[in-house]
Short mmCIF file of C-alpha atoms in Angstrom, two decimals:
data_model
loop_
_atom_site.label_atom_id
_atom_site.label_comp_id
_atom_site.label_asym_id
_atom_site.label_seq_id
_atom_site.Cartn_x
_atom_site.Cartn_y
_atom_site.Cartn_z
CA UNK A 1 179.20 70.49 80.38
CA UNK A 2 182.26 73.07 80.58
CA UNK A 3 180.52 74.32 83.83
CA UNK A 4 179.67 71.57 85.48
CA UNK A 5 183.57 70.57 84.94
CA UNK A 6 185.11 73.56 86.18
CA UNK A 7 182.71 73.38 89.38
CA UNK A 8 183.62 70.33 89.99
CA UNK A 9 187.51 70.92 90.25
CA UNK A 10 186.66 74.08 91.77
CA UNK A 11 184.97 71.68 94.62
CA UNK A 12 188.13 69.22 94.64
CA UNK A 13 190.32 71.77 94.22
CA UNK A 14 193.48 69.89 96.56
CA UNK A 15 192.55 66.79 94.44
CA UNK A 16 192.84 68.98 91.45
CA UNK A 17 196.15 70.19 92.55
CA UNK A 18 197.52 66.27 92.99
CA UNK A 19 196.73 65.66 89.59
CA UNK A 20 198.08 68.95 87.93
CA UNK A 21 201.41 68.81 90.01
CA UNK A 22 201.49 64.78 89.10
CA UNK A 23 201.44 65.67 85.48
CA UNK A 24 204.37 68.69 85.40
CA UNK A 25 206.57 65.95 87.65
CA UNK A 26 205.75 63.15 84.76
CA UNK A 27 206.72 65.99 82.13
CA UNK A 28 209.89 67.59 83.68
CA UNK A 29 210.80 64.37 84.21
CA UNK A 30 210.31 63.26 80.51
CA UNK A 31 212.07 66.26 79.58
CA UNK A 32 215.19 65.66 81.58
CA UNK A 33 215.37 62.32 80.26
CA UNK A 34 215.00 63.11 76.77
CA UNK A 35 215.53 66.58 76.32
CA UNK A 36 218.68 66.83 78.31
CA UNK A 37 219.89 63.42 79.10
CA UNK A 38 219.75 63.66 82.78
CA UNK A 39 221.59 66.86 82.90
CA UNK A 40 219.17 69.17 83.94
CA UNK A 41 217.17 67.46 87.59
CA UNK A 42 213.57 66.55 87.10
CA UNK A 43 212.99 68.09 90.00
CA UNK A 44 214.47 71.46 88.56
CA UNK A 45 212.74 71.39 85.54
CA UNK A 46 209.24 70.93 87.68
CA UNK A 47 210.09 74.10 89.52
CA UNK A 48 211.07 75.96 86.50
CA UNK A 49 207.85 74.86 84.79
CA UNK A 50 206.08 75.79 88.27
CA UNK A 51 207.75 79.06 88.40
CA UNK A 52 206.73 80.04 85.19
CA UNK A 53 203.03 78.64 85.63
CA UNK A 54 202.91 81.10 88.90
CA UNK A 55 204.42 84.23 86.39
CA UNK A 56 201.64 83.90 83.79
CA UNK A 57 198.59 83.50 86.17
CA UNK A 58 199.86 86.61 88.22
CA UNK A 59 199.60 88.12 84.98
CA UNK A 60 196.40 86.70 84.23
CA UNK A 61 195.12 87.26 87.56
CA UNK A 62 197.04 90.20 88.64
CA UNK A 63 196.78 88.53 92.33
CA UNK A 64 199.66 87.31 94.49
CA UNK A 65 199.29 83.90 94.82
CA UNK A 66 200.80 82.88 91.18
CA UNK A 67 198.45 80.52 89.50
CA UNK A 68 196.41 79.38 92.35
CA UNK A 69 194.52 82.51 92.02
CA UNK A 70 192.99 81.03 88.99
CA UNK A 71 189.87 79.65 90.49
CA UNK A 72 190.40 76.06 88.58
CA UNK A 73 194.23 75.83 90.55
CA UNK A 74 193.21 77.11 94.04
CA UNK A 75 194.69 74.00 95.36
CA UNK A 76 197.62 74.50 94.66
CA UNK A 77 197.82 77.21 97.21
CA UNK A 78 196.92 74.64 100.05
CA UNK A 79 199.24 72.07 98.82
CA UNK A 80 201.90 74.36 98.42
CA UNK A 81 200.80 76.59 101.50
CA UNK A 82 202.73 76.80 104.44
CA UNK A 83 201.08 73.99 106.25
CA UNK A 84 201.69 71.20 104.37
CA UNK A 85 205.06 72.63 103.20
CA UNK A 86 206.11 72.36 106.95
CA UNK A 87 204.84 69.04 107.71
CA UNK A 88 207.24 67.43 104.43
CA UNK A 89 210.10 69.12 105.08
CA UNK A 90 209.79 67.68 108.63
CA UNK A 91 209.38 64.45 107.52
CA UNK A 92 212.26 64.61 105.49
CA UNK A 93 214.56 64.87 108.75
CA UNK A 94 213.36 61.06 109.27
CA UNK A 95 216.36 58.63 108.54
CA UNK A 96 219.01 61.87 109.36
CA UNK A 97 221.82 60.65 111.45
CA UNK A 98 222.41 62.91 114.36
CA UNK A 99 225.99 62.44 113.84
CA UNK A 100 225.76 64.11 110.90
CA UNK A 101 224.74 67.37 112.34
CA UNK A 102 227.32 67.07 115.15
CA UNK A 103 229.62 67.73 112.35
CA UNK A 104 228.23 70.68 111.37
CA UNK A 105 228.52 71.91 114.59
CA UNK A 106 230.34 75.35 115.38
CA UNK A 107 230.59 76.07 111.79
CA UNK A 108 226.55 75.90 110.76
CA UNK A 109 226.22 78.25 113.42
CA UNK A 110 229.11 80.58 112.10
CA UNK A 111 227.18 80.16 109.08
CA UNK A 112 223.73 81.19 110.25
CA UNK A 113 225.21 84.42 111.83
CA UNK A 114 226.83 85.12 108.65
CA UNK A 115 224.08 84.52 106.43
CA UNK A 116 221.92 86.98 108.19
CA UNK A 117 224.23 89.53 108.43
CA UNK A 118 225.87 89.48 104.90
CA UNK A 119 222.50 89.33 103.40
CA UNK A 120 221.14 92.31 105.77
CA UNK A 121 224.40 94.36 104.52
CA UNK A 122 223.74 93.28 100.48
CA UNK A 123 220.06 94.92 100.97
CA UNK A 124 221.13 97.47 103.18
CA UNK A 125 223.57 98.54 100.41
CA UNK A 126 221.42 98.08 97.25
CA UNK A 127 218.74 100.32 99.31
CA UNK A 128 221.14 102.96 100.36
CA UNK A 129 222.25 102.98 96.53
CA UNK A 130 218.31 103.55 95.24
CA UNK A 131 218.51 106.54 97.46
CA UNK A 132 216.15 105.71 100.37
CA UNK A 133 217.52 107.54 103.87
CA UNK A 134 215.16 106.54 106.34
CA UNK A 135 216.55 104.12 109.04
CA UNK A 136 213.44 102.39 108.95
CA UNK A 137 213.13 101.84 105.22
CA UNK A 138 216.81 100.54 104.77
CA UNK A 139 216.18 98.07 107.41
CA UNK A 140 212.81 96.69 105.57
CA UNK A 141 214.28 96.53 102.50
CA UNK A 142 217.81 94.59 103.94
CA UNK A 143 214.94 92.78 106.08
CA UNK A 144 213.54 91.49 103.14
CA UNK A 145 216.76 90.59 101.53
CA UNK A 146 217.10 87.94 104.61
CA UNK A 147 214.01 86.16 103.88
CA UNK A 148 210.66 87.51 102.98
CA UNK A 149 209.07 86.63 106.17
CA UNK A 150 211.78 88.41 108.08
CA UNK A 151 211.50 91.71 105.78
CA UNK A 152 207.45 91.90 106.32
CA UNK A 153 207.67 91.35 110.09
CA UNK A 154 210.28 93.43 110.81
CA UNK A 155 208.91 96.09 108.58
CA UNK A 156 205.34 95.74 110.80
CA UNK A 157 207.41 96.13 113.91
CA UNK A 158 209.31 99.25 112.62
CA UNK A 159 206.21 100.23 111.42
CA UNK A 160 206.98 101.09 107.34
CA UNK A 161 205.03 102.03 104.28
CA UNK A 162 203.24 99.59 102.77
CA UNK A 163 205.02 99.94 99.40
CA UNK A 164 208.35 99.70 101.24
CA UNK A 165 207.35 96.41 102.71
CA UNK A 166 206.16 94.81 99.32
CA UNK A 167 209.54 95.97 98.08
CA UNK A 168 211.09 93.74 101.02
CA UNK A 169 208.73 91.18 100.58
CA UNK A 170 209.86 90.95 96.67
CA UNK A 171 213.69 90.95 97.72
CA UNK A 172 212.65 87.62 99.44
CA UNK A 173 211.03 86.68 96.36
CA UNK A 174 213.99 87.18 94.31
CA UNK A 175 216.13 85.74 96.79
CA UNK A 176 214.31 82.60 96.87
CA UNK A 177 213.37 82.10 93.30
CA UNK A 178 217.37 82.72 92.44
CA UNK A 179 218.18 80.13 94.88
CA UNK A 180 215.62 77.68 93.22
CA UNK A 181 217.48 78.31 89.82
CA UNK A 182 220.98 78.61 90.50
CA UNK A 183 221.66 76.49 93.86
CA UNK A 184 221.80 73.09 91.10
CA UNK A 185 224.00 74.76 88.56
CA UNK A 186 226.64 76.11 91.13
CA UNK A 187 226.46 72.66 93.39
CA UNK A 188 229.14 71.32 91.71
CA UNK A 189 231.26 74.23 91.83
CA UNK A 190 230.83 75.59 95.83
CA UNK A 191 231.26 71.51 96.83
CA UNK A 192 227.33 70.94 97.76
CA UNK A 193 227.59 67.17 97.60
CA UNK A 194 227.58 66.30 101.40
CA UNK A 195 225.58 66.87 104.67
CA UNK A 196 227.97 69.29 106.24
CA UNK A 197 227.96 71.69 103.11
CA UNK A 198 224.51 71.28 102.87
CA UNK A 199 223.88 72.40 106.51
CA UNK A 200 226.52 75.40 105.90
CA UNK A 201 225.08 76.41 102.92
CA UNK A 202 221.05 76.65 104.64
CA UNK A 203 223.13 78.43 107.10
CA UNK A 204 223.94 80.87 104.85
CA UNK A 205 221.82 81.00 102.38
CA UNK A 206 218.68 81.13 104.48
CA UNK A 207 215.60 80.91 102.55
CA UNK A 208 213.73 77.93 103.56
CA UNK A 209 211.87 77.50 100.16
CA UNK A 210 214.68 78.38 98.16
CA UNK A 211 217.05 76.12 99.96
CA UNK A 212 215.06 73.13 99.91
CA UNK A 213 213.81 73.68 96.38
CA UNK A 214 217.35 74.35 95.25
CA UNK A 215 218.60 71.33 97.23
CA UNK A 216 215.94 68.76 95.77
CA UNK A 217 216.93 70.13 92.11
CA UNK A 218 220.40 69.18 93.28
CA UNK A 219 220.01 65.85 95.51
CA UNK A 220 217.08 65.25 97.27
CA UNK A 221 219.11 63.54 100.25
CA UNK A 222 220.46 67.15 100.79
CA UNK A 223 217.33 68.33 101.76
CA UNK A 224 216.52 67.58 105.12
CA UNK A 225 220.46 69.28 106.33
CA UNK A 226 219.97 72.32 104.65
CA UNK A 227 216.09 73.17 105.62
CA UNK A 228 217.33 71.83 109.27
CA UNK A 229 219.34 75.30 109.24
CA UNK A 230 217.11 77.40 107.06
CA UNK A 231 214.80 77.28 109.26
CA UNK A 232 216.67 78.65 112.45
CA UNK A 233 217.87 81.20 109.81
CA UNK A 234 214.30 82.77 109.74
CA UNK A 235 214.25 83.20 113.67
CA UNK A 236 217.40 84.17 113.75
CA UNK A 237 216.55 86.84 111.66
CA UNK A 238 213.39 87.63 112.96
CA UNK A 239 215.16 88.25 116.06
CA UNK A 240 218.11 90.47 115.06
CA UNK A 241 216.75 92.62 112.23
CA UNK A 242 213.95 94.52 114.18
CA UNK A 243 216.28 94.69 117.03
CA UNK A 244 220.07 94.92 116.82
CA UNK A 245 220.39 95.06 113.00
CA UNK A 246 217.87 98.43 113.50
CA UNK A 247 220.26 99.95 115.97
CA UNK A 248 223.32 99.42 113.68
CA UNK A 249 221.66 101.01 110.81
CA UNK A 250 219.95 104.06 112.69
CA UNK A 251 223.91 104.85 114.23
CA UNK A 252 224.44 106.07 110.31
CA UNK A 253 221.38 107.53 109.12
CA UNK B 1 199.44 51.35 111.08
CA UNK B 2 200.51 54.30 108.81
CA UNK B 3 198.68 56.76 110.79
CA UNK B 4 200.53 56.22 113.50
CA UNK B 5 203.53 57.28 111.76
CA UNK B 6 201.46 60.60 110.46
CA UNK B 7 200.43 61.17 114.26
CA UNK B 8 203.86 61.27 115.13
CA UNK B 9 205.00 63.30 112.15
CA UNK B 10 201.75 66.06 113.16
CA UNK B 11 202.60 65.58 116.77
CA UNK B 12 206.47 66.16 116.32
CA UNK B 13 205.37 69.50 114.44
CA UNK B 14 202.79 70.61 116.54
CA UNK B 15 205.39 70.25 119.80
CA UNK B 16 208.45 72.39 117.71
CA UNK B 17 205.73 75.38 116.53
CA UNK B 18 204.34 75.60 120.04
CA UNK B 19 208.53 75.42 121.53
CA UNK B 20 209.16 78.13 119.00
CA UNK B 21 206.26 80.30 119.31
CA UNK B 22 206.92 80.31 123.11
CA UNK B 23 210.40 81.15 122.40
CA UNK B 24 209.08 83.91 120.50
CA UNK B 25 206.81 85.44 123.25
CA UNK B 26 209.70 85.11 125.51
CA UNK B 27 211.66 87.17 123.57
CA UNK B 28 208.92 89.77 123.21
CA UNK B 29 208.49 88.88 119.23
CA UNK B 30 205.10 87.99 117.29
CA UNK B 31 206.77 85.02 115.46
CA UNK B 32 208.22 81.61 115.81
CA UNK B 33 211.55 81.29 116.06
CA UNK B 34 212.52 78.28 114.37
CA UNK B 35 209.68 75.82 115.42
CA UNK B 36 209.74 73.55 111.88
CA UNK B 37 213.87 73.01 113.12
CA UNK B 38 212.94 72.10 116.67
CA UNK B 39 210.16 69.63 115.47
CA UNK B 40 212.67 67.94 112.74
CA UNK B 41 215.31 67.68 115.52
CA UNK B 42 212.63 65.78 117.63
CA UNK B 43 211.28 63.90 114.92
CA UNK B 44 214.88 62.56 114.45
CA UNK B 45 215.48 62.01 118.19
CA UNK B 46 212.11 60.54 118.78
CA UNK B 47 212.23 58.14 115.79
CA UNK B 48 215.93 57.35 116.51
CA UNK B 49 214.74 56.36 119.67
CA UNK B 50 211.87 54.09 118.84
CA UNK B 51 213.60 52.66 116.16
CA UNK B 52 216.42 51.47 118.75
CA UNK B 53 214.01 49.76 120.83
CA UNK B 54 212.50 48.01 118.13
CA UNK B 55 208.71 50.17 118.40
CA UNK B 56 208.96 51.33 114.93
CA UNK B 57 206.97 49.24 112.85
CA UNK B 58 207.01 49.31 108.65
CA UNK B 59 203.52 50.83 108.22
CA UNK B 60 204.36 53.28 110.91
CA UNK B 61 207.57 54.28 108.91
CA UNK B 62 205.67 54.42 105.81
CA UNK B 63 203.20 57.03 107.31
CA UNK B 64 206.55 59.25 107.49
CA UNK B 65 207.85 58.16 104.44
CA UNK B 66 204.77 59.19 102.40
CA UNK B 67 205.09 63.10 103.54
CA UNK B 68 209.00 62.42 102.66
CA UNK B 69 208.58 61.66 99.27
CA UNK B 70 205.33 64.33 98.78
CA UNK B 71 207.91 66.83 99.52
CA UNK B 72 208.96 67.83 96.05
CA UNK B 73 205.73 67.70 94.70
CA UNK B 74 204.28 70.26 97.47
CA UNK B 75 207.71 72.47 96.60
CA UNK B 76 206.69 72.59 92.87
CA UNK B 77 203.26 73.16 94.05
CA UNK B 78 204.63 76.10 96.30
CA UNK B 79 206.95 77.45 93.79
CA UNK B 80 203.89 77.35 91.16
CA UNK B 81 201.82 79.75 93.56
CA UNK B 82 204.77 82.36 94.77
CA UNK B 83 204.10 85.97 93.42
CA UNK B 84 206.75 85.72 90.71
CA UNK B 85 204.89 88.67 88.53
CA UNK B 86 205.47 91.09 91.52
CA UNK B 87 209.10 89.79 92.41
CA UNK B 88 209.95 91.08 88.82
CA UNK B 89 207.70 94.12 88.55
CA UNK B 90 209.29 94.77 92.28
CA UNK B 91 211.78 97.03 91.22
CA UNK B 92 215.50 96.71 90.52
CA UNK B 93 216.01 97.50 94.49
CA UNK B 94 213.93 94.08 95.36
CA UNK B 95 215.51 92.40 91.98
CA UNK B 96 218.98 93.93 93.44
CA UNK B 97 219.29 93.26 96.80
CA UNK B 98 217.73 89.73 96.09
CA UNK B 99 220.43 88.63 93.87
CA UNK B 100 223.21 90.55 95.81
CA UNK B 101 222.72 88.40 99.12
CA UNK B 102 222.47 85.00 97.02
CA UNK B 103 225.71 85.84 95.43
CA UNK B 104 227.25 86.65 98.51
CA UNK B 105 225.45 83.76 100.02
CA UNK B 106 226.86 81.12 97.35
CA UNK B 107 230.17 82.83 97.30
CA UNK B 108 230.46 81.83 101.44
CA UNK B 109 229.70 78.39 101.55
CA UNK B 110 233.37 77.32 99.88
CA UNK B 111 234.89 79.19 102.43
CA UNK B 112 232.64 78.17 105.51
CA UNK B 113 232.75 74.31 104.75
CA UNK B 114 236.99 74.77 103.86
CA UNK B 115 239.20 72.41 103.12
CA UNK B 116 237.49 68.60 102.08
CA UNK B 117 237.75 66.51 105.28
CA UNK B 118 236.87 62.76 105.48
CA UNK B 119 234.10 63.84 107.61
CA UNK B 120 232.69 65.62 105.20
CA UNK B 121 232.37 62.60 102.01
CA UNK B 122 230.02 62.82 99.47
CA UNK B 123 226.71 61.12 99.97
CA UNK B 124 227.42 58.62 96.82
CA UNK B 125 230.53 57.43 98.75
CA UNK B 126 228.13 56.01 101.47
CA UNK B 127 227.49 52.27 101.49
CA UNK B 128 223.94 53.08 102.88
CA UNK B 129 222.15 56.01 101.64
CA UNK B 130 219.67 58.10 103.88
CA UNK B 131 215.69 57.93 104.20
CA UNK B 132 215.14 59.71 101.50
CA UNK B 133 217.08 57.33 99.04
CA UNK B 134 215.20 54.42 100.49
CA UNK B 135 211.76 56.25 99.35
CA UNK B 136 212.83 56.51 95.62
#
């Protein structure tokens, strides 16, 4: 009976993954109502609660893919996989006024520049200060710190250690998981109620994950201006890290 | 019929990755270079346009408007399969440098978006909220 259970939601696993996610959005929501009279986001709460979920079934598992590598949850990984991520956060640009990003303008691009290099410089610091020397390393690791897809590709093309690359890739992590947690608490307080500091702040911040998570915790409306320039954030990076970002660092070590 | 409005939405995508990942070959680099931001700039020019001359039908919204509101559900789903065990076994470098560049990051965005312009009004002051308050 157990078996024939867990087969079958090992079968349906996306359908499993509708229902599971359903429930921790019916929760978080409950919570927020009840347990925090509408203080804490619903939204927030479900990432919490999903962030946690994903730290005990690494444990558990001791793979990398959170609690989807429990057989019974693999569908979270496609719902939450890269694929389907894409194809929301595109849909959320429908009903954004162009005129909005007009606004933007010459200052979300300021703020793209910005992001990538003040976050390049933060890991490029921190990994100078842990001691490593090696051109090459200190980029990875300050690679990392600009997204975690701009810390493993750039450490491919540079061609680093393996460890030093998982090291870049969990900067990202960090990065991104911080975002989720603190972008709602801080909204208030850095003026993230509008489309133009939304944009600026995707621009700066970077992490597409992060930023929309963060922004959806905060107010969903924000969501489409901020992953609009999180995403160029990623190719922008992409771009400079391996290449110009490289030189800088190897004229000091 | 709604999957119209998905075709569009997959179509739209498919366009900005292939844009970006020949923007990336261009430039001599095995990635795409911001493909999801081309396709949700065309998405909003494209449906901007159809909606002007009248070709945008409600199901074919609602095909859209689905993915819209699925989009915090997939995030939780995302955040629920991210290697959070390894982020904070990573090392205080990752842990570090993470935190460093959000800081930083944060810290900016006051000083990027400056002083409070009328341009730049909350969302709640708008009569008519956006697509993704329509959804909700």
């Amino acid at each position: 009976m157990n078996d024939s259970i867990m087969s079958l939601l090992d079968k349906y696993h996306l359908i499993a993954a509708f229902a599971v996610i359903g429930l921790t959005m019916f929760v978080s929501h409950w919570m927020s109502r009840h347990l925090t009279a509408n203080r804490l986001h619903g939204s927030a709460i479900a990432i919490l609660i999903g962030l946690a979920l994903a730290y005990f079934g690494g444990i558990y598992t001791g793979g990398s893919h959170g609690l989807a590598d429990v057989s019974m949850f693999t569908g979270l990984g496609l719902m939450g996989g890269g694929m389907l991520r894409d194809l929301a956060i595109i849909a959320t640009a429908y009903g954004v006024r162009f005129s909005e990003i007009k606004k933007a303008g010459v200052r979300g691009l300021i703020a793209l520049f910005a992001g990538v290099l003040v976050s390049f410089l933060a890991g490029a610091v921190v990994a100078v200060g842990f001691g490593y020397t090696s051109a090459v390393d200190i980029t990875t690791i300050a690679a990392g710190a600009v997204t975690y897809i701009v810390g493993p590709v750039t450490g491919a093309t540079l061609g680093a250690s393996s460890e030093v690359v998982a090291l870049s890739i969990a900067a990202g992590l960090v990065k991104s998981i911080l975002t989720m947690i603190v972008t709602p608490l801080v909204a208030r307080m850095i003026g993230l109620d509008n489309p133009r500091s939304a944009m600026i702040f995707g621009g700066l911040i970077g992490t597409t994950s992060g930023v929309a998570a963060g922004l959806a915790a905060t107010d969903a409306r924000l969501v489409p201006y901020g992953a609009m320039t999180a995403t160029f954030y990623t190719g922008l990076g992409i771009l400079l890290a391996p290449t110009v970002l490289f030189l800088g660092v190897r004229m000091f070590f | 019929m709604v999957i119209y409005g998905v075709a569009l939405l997959a179509g739209c995508m498919l366009v900005g990755l292939i844009i970006g990942d020949v923007l990336g070959q261009l430039l001599g680099i095995d990635a795409n270079l911001g493909g999801v931001g081309i396709a949700m700039l065309l998405l909003i020019f494209v449906t901007g346009y159809l909606k002007s001359h009248d070709h945008l039908p409600e199901s074919t919204e609602s095909g859209i408007n689905f993915w819209n509101a699925m989009y915090i559900p997939i995030v939780v789903a995302m955040a629920a399969s991210q290697n959070v065990a390894a982020a904070f076994s990573g090392g205080m470098v990752a842990i570090l440098a993470g935190a460093l560049a959000v800081v930083l990051g944060l810290a900016m965005v006051p000083l990027l978006t400056g002083k409070r312009v009328e341009d730049a009004t909350p969302l709640d002051a708008r009569p008519v909220s956006t697509a993704q308050g329509r959804t909700h």
